PDB file of C-alpha atoms in Angstrom:
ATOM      1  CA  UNK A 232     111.503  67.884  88.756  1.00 50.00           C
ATOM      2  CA  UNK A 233     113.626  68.153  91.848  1.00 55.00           C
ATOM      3  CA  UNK A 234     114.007  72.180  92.936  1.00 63.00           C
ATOM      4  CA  UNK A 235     116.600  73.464  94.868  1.00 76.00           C
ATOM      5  CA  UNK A 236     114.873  74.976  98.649  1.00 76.00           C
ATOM      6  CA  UNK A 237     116.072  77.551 100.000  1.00 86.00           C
ATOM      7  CA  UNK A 238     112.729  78.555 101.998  1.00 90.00           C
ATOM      8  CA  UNK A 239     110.123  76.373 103.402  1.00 89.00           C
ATOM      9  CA  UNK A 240     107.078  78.086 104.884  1.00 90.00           C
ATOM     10  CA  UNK A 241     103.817  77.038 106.870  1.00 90.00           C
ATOM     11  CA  UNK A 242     100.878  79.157 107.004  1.00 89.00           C
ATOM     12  CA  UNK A 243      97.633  78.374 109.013  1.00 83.00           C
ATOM     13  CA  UNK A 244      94.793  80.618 108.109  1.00 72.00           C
ATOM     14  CA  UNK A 245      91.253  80.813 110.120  1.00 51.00           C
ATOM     15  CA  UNK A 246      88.974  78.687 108.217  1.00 56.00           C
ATOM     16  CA  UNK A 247      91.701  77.067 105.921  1.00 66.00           C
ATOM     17  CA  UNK A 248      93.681  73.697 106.350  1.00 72.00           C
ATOM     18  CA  UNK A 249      96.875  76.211 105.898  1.00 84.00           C
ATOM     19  CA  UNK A 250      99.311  76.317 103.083  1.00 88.00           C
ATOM     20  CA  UNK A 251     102.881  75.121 102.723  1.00 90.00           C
ATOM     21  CA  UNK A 252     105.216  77.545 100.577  1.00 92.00           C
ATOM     22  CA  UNK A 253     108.554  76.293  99.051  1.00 91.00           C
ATOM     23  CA  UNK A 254     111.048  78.569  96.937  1.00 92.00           C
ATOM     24  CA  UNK A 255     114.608  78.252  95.750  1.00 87.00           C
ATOM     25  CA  UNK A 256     116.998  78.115  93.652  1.00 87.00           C
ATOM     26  CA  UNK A 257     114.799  78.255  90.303  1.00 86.00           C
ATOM     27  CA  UNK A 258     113.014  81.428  91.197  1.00 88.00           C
ATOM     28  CA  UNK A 259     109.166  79.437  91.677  1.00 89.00           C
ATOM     29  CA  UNK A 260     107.699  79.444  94.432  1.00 90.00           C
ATOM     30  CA  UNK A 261     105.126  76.547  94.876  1.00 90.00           C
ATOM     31  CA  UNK A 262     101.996  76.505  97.326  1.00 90.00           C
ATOM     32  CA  UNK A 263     100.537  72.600  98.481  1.00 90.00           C
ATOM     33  CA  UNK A 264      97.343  72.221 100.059  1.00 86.00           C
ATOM     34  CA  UNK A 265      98.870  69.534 102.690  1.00 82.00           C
ATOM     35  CA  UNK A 266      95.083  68.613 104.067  1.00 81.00           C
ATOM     36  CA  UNK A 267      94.602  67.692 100.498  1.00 79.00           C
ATOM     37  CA  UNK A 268      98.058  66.132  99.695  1.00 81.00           C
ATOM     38  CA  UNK A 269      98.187  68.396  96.171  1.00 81.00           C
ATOM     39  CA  UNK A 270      99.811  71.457  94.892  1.00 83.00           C
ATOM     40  CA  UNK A 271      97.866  74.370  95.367  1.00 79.00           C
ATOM     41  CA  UNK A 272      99.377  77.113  92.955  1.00 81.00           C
ATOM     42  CA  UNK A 273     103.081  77.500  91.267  1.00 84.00           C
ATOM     43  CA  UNK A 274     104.267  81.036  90.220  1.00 80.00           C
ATOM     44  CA  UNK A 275     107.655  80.325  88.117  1.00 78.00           C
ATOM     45  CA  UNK A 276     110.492  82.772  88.163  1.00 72.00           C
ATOM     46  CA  UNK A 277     111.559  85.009  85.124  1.00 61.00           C
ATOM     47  CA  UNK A 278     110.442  84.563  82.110  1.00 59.00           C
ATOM     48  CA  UNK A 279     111.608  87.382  79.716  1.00 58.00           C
ATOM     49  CA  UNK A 280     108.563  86.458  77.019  1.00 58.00           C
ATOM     50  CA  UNK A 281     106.541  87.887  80.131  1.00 59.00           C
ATOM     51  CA  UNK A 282     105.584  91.725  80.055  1.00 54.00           C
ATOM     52  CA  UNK A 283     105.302  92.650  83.346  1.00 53.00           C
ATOM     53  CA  UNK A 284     108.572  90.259  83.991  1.00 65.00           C
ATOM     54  CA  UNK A 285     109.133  92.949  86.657  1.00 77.00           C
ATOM     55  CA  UNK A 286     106.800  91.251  89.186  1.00 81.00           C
ATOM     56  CA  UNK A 287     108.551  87.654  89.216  1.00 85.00           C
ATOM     57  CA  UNK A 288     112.028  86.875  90.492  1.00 89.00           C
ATOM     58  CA  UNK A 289     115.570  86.366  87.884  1.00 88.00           C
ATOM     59  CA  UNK A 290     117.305  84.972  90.951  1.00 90.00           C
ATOM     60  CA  UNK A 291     117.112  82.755  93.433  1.00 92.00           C
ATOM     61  CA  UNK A 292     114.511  82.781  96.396  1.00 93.00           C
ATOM     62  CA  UNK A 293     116.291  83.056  99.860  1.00 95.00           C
ATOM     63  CA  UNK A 294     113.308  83.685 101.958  1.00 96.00           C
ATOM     64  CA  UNK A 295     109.619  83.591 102.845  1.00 96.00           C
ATOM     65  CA  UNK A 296     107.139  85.682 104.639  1.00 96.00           C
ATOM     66  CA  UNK A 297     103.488  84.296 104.935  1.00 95.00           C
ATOM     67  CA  UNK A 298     101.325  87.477 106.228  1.00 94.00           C
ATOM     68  CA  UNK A 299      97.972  85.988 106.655  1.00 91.00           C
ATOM     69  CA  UNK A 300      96.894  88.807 108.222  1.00 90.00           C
ATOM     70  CA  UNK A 301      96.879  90.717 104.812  1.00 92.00           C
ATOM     71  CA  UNK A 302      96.342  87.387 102.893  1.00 91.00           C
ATOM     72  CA  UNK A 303     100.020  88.061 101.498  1.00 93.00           C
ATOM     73  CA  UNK A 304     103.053  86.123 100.440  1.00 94.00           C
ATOM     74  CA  UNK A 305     106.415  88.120 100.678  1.00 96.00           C
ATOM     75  CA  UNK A 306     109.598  86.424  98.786  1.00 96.00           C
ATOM     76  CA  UNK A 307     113.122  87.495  99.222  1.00 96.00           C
ATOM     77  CA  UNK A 308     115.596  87.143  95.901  1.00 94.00           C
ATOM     78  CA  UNK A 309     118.786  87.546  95.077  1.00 94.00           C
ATOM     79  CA  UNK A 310     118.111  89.797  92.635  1.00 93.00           C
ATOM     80  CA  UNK A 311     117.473  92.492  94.916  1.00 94.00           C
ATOM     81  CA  UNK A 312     113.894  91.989  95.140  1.00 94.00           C
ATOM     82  CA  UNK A 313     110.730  91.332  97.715  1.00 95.00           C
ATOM     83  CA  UNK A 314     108.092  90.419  95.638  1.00 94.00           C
ATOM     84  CA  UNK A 315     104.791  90.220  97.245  1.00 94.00           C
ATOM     85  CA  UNK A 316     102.034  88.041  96.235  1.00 93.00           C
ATOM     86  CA  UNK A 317      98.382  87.112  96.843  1.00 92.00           C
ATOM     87  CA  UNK A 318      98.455  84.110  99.185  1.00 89.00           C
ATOM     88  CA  UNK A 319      95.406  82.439  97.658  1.00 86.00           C
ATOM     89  CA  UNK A 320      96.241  82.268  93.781  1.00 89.00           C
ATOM     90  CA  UNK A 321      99.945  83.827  93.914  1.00 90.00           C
ATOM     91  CA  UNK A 322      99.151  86.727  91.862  1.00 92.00           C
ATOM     92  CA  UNK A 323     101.512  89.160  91.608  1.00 91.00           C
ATOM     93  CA  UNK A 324     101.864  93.099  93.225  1.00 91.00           C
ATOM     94  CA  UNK A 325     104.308  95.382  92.950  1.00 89.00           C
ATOM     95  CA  UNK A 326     107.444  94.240  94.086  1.00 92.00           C
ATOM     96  CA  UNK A 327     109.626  96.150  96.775  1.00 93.00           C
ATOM     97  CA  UNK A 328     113.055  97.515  95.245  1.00 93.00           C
ATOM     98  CA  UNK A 329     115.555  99.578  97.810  1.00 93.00           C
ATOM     99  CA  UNK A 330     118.143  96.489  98.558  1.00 96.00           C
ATOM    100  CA  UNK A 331     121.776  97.046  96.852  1.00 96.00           C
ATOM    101  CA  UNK A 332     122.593  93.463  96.977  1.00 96.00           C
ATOM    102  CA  UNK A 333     120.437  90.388  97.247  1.00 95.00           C
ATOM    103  CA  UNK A 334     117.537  89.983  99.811  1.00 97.00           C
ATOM    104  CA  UNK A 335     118.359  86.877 102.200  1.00 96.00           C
ATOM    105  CA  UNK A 336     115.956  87.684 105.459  1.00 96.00           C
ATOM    106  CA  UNK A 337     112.232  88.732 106.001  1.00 97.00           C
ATOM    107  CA  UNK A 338     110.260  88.787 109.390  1.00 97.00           C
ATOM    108  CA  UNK A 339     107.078  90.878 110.043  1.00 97.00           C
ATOM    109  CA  UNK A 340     106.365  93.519 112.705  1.00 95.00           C
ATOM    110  CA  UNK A 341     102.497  92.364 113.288  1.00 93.00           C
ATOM    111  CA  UNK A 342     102.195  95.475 115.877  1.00 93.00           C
ATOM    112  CA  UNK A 343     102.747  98.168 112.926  1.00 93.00           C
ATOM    113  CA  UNK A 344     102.141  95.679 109.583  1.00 93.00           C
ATOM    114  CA  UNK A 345     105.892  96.530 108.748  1.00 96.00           C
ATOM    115  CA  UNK A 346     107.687  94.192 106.731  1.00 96.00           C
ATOM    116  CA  UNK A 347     111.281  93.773 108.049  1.00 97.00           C
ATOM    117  CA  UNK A 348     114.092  92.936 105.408  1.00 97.00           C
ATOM    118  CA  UNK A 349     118.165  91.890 105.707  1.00 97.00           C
ATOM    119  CA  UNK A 350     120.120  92.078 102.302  1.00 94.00           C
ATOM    120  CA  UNK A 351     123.948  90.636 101.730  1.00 95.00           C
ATOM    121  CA  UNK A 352     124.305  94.471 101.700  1.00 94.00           C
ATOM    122  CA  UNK A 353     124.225  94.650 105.390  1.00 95.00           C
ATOM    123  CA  UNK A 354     121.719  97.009 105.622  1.00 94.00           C
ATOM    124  CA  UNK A 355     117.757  96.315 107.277  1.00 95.00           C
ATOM    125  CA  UNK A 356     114.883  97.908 105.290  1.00 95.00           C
ATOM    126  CA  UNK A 357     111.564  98.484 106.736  1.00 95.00           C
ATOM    127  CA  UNK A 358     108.687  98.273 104.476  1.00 95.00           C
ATOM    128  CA  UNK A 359     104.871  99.643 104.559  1.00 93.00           C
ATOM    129  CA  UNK A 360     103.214  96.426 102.327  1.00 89.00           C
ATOM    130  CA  UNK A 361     100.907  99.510 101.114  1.00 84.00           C
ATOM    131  CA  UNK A 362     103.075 101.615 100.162  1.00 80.00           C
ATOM    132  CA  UNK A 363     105.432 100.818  96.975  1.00 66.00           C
ATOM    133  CA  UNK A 364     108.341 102.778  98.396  1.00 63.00           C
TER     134      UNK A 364
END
């Protein structure tokens, strides 16, 4: 299956061979293990049989934020949401919700471990990845 990118990350981690992220269009983001030429880990988008369907995206996935520092993925969606993940298996945690419109931007502040985010709102959050609000 061909997916729509939107978002291609790299992220080198001490002691790993690094990761390469893709989202898009389809709401999955996929993780390849490009030392070992295969696909790491695959988190797919909504699914409403899901019960914690609150975790995944419904929209499409503008942007990625590998922060290897807190083994963490950050995605941005469309649908209004930053969902964070585990960057080894892609496990969900609670997503960040704040944006009025979709998410399209992420960056990271490494000096304070703020998450920085840009929305088709027009308006920059700034998040604390501990903190759910």
């Amino acid at each position: 299956m061909i997916q729509s990118l939107y978002a291609v990350k790299w992220c080198e981690k001490a002691g790993d061979g690094g990761r390469l992220f893709t989202g898009g269009l389809e709401a999955t983001i996929h993780a390849y293990d490009v030392e070992h030429l295969k696909e790491h880990g695959v988190r797919e988008g909504y699914n409403p049989a899901k019960k914690d369907d609150d975790h995944f995206h419904t929209k499409a996935i503008m942007d990625l934020l590998p922060i290897p520092d807190l083994s963490l993925l950050a995605s941005a969606g469309l649908d209004r949401k930053i969902c964070l993940w585990r960057m080894e298996n892609l496990e969900p945690r609670t997503p960040l919700k704040g944006h009025n419109s979709g998410v399209q931007s992420l960056d990271w502040y490494a000096d304070n471990n703020l998450i920085l985010s840009a929305g088709l709102d027009h308006d920059v959050f700034i998040w604390n990845p501990h903190v759910q609000k």
